[in-house]
Structure formats: structure tokens, C-alpha cells
Coordinates of C-alpha atoms in Angstrom, one line a residue:
M1 CA 28.7 -47.0 91.0
S2 CA 28.2 -49.8 93.6
P3 CA 25.1 -52.0 93.4
D4 CA 24.2 -50.8 96.9
A5 CA 24.0 -47.2 95.8
A6 CA 20.5 -45.7 96.1
T7 CA 18.9 -44.8 92.9
P8 CA 16.9 -41.5 92.5
E9 CA 13.7 -43.5 92.3
S10 CA 14.5 -45.3 95.6
E11 CA 15.3 -42.0 97.3
A12 CA 11.9 -40.4 96.3
P13 CA 9.6 -40.5 99.3
E14 CA 6.5 -42.6 98.9
R15 CA 3.2 -40.7 98.9
K16 CA 1.0 -41.5 101.8
H17 CA -2.4 -42.5 100.8
M18 CA -5.5 -41.8 102.9
S19 CA -6.7 -44.8 104.8
V20 CA -10.0 -46.3 103.9
R21 CA -11.5 -45.2 107.3
K22 CA -10.4 -41.6 106.8
H23 CA -11.7 -41.6 103.2
L24 CA -15.0 -43.0 104.3
L25 CA -15.2 -40.4 107.1
L26 CA -14.4 -37.5 104.7
D27 CA -17.0 -38.7 102.1
S28 CA -19.7 -39.1 104.8
S29 CA -19.0 -35.6 106.2
I30 CA -19.3 -34.1 102.7
L31 CA -22.5 -35.9 102.0
I32 CA -24.0 -35.1 105.4
G33 CA -23.0 -31.4 105.0
F34 CA -24.6 -31.2 101.6
V35 CA -27.8 -32.8 102.8
A36 CA -27.9 -30.5 105.8
F37 CA -27.3 -27.4 103.7
Y38 CA -29.9 -28.5 101.2
T39 CA -32.5 -29.1 103.9
F40 CA -31.7 -25.7 105.4
T41 CA -32.3 -23.9 102.1
L42 CA -35.7 -25.6 101.7
L43 CA -36.7 -24.7 105.3
N44 CA -35.4 -21.2 104.8
Y45 CA -37.6 -20.8 101.7
Q46 CA -40.7 -22.0 103.7
W47 CA -39.9 -19.6 106.6
L48 CA -39.0 -16.6 104.6
A49 CA -41.2 -16.9 101.5
P50 CA -43.6 -14.0 101.0
H51 CA -47.2 -14.6 102.2
P52 CA -50.1 -12.8 100.5
L53 CA -52.0 -10.2 102.4
P54 CA -55.1 -11.4 104.3
K55 CA -58.1 -11.5 102.0
V56 CA -60.5 -8.6 102.4
D57 CA -64.1 -9.6 103.2
L58 CA -66.4 -7.1 101.5
R59 CA -69.7 -8.7 102.7
S60 CA -69.8 -7.2 106.2
P61 CA -69.1 -3.4 105.7
K62 CA -72.2 -1.2 105.1
D63 CA -70.2 1.8 104.0
T64 CA -68.4 2.2 100.6
V65 CA -65.2 0.3 100.3
V66 CA -62.7 0.1 97.4
K67 CA -60.6 -3.0 97.5
V68 CA -57.2 -2.8 95.8
H69 CA -56.1 -6.3 94.9
I70 CA -52.3 -6.4 94.1
D71 CA -51.5 -8.7 91.1
N72 CA -47.9 -7.9 90.2
L73 CA -45.1 -5.4 90.5
R74 CA -43.4 -4.3 87.3
N75 CA -40.3 -2.9 89.1
K76 CA -38.6 -1.7 85.9
D77 CA -41.6 0.4 85.0
N78 CA -42.4 1.4 88.6
L79 CA -45.9 0.2 88.2
L80 CA -48.1 -1.9 90.4
D81 CA -50.7 -3.9 88.6
V82 CA -53.9 -4.0 90.6
T83 CA -57.6 -5.0 90.4
L84 CA -60.1 -2.6 91.8
V85 CA -63.3 -4.0 93.4
L86 CA -66.0 -1.6 94.5
K87 CA -68.3 -2.5 97.4
P88 CA -70.8 0.3 97.2
N89 CA -73.0 1.8 100.0
E90 CA -76.1 -0.3 100.6
A91 CA -78.2 2.7 99.8
I92 CA -77.6 2.5 96.1
V93 CA -77.7 -1.3 95.8
N94 CA -80.8 -3.4 95.0
K95 CA -80.8 -6.0 97.7
K96 CA -82.6 -8.6 95.5
T97 CA -80.4 -8.3 92.4
G98 CA -77.2 -6.8 93.8
R99 CA -77.3 -4.2 91.0
L100 CA -76.8 -0.5 91.3
T101 CA -79.9 1.7 91.6
T102 CA -77.9 4.7 90.3
G103 CA -74.8 5.1 88.3
T104 CA -71.6 6.0 90.3
A105 CA -67.9 6.4 89.8
V106 CA -64.7 6.1 91.8
R107 CA -61.8 8.5 91.5
F108 CA -58.3 8.6 93.0
P109 CA -57.5 12.3 93.5
L110 CA -53.9 11.8 94.7
Q111 CA -53.0 9.6 91.6
D112 CA -53.0 11.7 88.5
D113 CA -52.6 8.8 86.1
M114 CA -55.5 6.6 87.3
G115 CA -58.4 8.7 86.1
E116 CA -61.9 7.8 87.0
V117 CA -63.6 4.3 87.1
T118 CA -67.3 4.4 86.2
Y119 CA -70.1 2.0 87.1
D120 CA -73.3 2.2 85.2
L121 CA -76.9 2.1 86.4
D122 CA -78.5 -1.4 86.8
T123 CA -75.2 -3.2 86.6
A124 CA -73.3 -5.2 89.2
P125 CA -69.9 -3.6 90.1
E126 CA -67.3 -5.6 88.2
P127 CA -63.5 -5.7 89.0
K128 CA -61.5 -3.2 87.0
N129 CA -57.8 -3.6 86.1
T130 CA -55.5 -0.6 86.4
T131 CA -52.0 0.4 87.5
I132 CA -50.7 2.5 90.4
E133 CA -47.3 4.1 90.4
A134 CA -44.9 2.7 92.9
R135 CA -41.7 4.6 92.9
G136 CA -38.3 2.9 93.5
E137 CA -34.9 2.4 92.0
P138 CA -34.6 -0.9 90.2
R139 CA -30.8 -0.4 89.9
N140 CA -30.5 -0.8 93.6
W141 CA -31.4 -4.5 93.2
P142 CA -31.7 -6.6 95.5
L143 CA -32.1 -3.9 98.1
D144 CA -34.7 -2.0 96.0
T145 CA -37.9 -0.8 97.7
Y146 CA -41.0 0.6 96.0
T147 CA -43.5 2.9 97.6
T148 CA -46.8 4.4 96.4
D149 CA -48.1 7.9 97.2
P150 CA -51.0 7.9 99.6
I151 CA -53.9 6.2 97.9
R152 CA -57.2 8.0 98.4
A153 CA -60.6 6.9 96.9
E154 CA -63.7 9.0 96.5
W155 CA -67.0 7.8 95.2
L156 CA -69.8 9.7 93.4
V157 CA -73.1 10.0 95.4
G158 CA -76.3 12.0 95.1
A159 CA -78.4 12.8 92.0
G160 CA -78.7 15.8 89.6
D161 CA -77.0 19.0 90.9
D162 CA -76.5 17.4 94.3
R163 CA -74.0 14.8 93.0
H164 CA -70.7 15.1 94.8
Y165 CA -67.8 12.9 95.9
E166 CA -67.4 11.4 99.3
A167 CA -64.5 9.5 100.8
A168 CA -64.4 5.7 100.5
K169 CA -62.3 3.4 102.6
I170 CA -59.4 1.7 100.9
E171 CA -58.6 -2.0 101.7
V172 CA -55.7 -3.9 100.2
D173 CA -55.0 -7.6 99.6
G174 CA -53.1 -9.8 97.1
S175 CA -49.4 -10.4 96.6
A176 CA -46.4 -9.6 94.4
D177 CA -44.0 -12.4 93.6
G178 CA -40.7 -12.1 95.5
F179 CA -41.8 -9.1 97.5
D180 CA -43.0 -8.5 101.1
I181 CA -45.9 -6.0 101.2
D182 CA -46.6 -3.5 103.9
V183 CA -49.8 -1.5 104.0
A184 CA -49.8 1.6 106.3
R185 CA -52.7 3.9 107.1
V186 CA -52.2 7.6 106.7
E187 CA -52.4 9.3 110.1
D188 CA -54.4 12.3 109.1
S189 CA -56.7 10.3 106.8
P190 CA -57.3 6.8 108.1
N191 CA -59.2 5.8 104.9
D192 CA -56.1 6.3 102.8
V193 CA -53.2 3.9 102.6
V194 CA -49.5 3.8 101.5
I195 CA -48.2 0.5 100.0
T196 CA -44.6 -0.4 100.4
L197 CA -42.9 -3.4 98.7
K198 CA -39.5 -4.8 99.4
R199 CA -37.7 -8.0 98.3
T200 CA -38.1 -11.0 100.6
R201 CA -35.1 -12.3 102.6
A202 CA -35.5 -15.7 100.8
Q203 CA -35.0 -14.0 97.5
R204 CA -32.0 -12.0 98.7
I205 CA -30.3 -15.2 100.0
F206 CA -30.9 -16.8 96.6
D207 CA -29.4 -13.7 94.9
I208 CA -26.3 -13.9 97.1
G209 CA -25.9 -17.6 96.1
I210 CA -25.9 -16.8 92.4
C211 CA -23.4 -14.0 93.0
L212 CA -21.1 -16.4 94.8
V213 CA -21.3 -18.8 91.9
L214 CA -20.3 -15.9 89.5
I215 CA -17.3 -15.0 91.8
T216 CA -16.2 -18.7 91.9
L217 CA -16.0 -19.1 88.1
P218 CA -13.0 -16.7 87.5
A219 CA -11.3 -17.7 90.8
V220 CA -11.2 -21.3 89.8
A221 CA -10.3 -20.6 86.2
L222 CA -7.4 -18.3 87.2
F223 CA -6.1 -20.8 89.8
V224 CA -6.0 -23.7 87.2
A225 CA -4.5 -21.5 84.5
I226 CA -1.7 -20.2 86.8
Q227 CA -0.9 -23.8 87.9
M228 CA -0.5 -24.8 84.2
V229 CA 1.6 -21.8 83.1
T230 CA 4.0 -22.1 86.0
R231 CA 4.2 -25.9 85.2
R232 CA 3.2 -27.0 88.7
R233 CA 0.6 -29.0 86.9
P234 CA 0.7 -30.6 83.4
F235 CA -1.0 -28.8 80.5
L236 CA -4.3 -30.4 79.7
P237 CA -5.8 -29.5 76.2
P238 CA -9.4 -30.3 77.2
F239 CA -9.5 -27.4 79.6
G240 CA -10.0 -25.1 76.6
T241 CA -13.6 -26.3 76.3
W242 CA -14.0 -25.9 80.1
Y243 CA -12.9 -22.2 79.9
A244 CA -15.3 -21.5 77.0
A245 CA -18.2 -23.1 78.8
M246 CA -17.6 -20.9 81.9
L247 CA -17.3 -17.8 79.8
F248 CA -20.6 -18.4 78.1
A249 CA -22.3 -19.3 81.4
V250 CA -21.9 -15.8 82.9
V251 CA -24.7 -14.1 80.9
P252 CA -27.3 -16.8 81.5
L253 CA -26.5 -16.8 85.2
R254 CA -26.8 -13.0 85.3
N255 CA -30.2 -13.2 83.6
F256 CA -31.3 -16.0 86.0
L257 CA -31.2 -13.5 88.9
P258 CA -34.7 -13.0 90.4
G259 CA -36.2 -9.7 89.5
S260 CA -33.8 -9.4 86.5
P261 CA -32.0 -6.2 87.4
P262 CA -31.9 -3.7 84.5
T263 CA -28.9 -3.6 82.3
G264 CA -26.2 -1.3 83.7
A265 CA -27.2 -1.9 87.4
W266 CA -24.5 -2.0 90.0
I267 CA -24.2 -5.8 89.6
D268 CA -23.0 -5.3 86.0
Q269 CA -20.5 -2.6 87.0
G270 CA -19.2 -4.2 90.1
L271 CA -19.5 -8.0 89.5
V272 CA -20.4 -9.2 86.0
I273 CA -17.8 -7.2 84.1
W274 CA -15.1 -8.3 86.5
V275 CA -16.1 -11.9 86.2
L276 CA -15.9 -11.7 82.4
L277 CA -12.5 -10.0 82.6
G278 CA -11.2 -12.6 85.1
L279 CA -12.3 -15.4 82.8
A280 CA -10.8 -13.7 79.7
A281 CA -7.5 -13.3 81.7
A282 CA -7.6 -17.0 82.6
M283 CA -8.1 -18.0 78.9
V284 CA -5.1 -15.8 77.9
I285 CA -2.9 -17.5 80.6
Y286 CA -4.2 -20.8 79.4
I287 CA -3.1 -20.0 75.8
V288 CA 0.3 -18.9 77.1
A289 CA 0.6 -22.3 78.8
W290 CA -0.4 -24.0 75.6
Y291 CA 2.2 -22.1 73.6
R292 CA 5.0 -23.0 76.2
D293 CA 3.9 -26.6 76.1
R294 CA 4.4 -26.7 72.4
V295 CA 7.8 -25.0 72.3

């Protein structure tokens, strides 16, 4: 071989490195993009976050009003936790003490499970905690919607044999974390209301983000494992810990979803199980790459 013959090392093309200017431009673009996206998410939360219903003022009405204050929605139980506040008719209230001059009661004839709420003579009406059924399908998370039957209130008036129930107006305020609340009057009975709750857009966007993270885990794991088993990239033993960490991160991420969809919901059937299978397949491919590296 002549001394002028080119060696294999000299024939190998030199790798072109990114210039400092291009590197700085790329880093700056990534940083600016991250800051812009982060700012957008914060503004999005402020714009789309749920707002409580306007507070009901019970001082002005002269007629009987029953305020339903929404405290929370237990979506898995289809129950709406509420606080009932009675503003009785001025005719049965002592103007000096604010106490009832006669005992009364409030019932909800269209809700079989609410029973009757009683208020004793010579007492000030106190808030009462109860629940209202709000039917919906939690397994449809995050597109689940919950709706009550028409809520009608009647209060007990009169004395002796003349005691009877009369209609009372329903007013609604309060909030439920993560839900937008819509209160609609019943056309044939304007004193009655129907309450509808649906998840906010901000929460749905957050849910989509968590789902994208779950999808990314097996995609990245399979890509790296295939690169190793095909020997396009060298085998790296520390990646075993990385695969285990991703596998054990799936369940906490699933439980971190707002509203915590019930076990067996569509997200478990259509996403979580496939994420686990993808990560398990990536670990098997990784072990095959480890075995081939040791042979």
C-alpha cells in the first residue's frame, strides 16, 4: 500500500456541527415557545375556569323563597351536595327577632329521596344540608353531564285543619369544582328549576394534556428499544431503570386525572391498557437487545 493511499478514517466524512449562531437561535426559539405556551395555559385557565353562580339575595323578596346552595358534585354517586336556606313569608316571621311565629316545613314533591325539612316555632330558619340526585354517566368522562329532575319546593302554611302546602320559589347559587352550572326555569312552572352540570373547557384541556403524556410514554419507549435491538444505537444498561420508572408512572398519572373517572371507564379500555401493553412490549424488546449485546 502506498503511503498516499487514503485510510478508511480519512475517507469517512466529517460530521457538520451546528454553528453557534444557529444553536443559539434554536435554544432561544425553544425557550420562547415554552414561555408562550406556559403563559397561554395560565391565561386559558383564567378565561375558562368555572365561575360560581351569582349570590342570591334573600333580603328583598316578600314571598317564600327556598335557596339551593350548591356545595359539591359527587359524580360517581350521582349526588349533588346542597345547603337549603329558607326565606319564609313575612307573615310568619317576627320582625323584631326574626324568629318564626308558627312552625313550618318545606318539601320537594318531585324528589322522592329528599323528604321534608322542618322548622320549629320560635326559631330562626337555619341552613339544612341535604343531597339532590343529579343523573349522569361518570364513565363518559370528560364529556359527562349531570342533570337533576325539576326541583319544586312547597312550604307548609296555615294553622290547624287549614294547614296546607303552597308553592315556593326556588333560587340557586354556589359552585361545583370543575363544572359549569346551568340553571333553567321550567316553562310550565316558573318557580321550579332544573340544574345541569358539565365539565369546564379548562378541565377538558388539562385532561387532554394528561392523555397526551400517557400516549408519549410508550411511543418514546418503543422508539428507543427498537433503535437498540436493531443496533442503530448502542445498548445502554441504565435504560432499564428508565423503563421501570415509566411503567410505574402510568397509574399515578391516570389517578391524577381531574374528576377521577371510575375504574373501567373508556379511558382504561381505550388508553391506559394500551399504554401499559406498549411499555411492556418496549421492556421485552429492551431485554432482547440486552441478550444480543451479551452474546
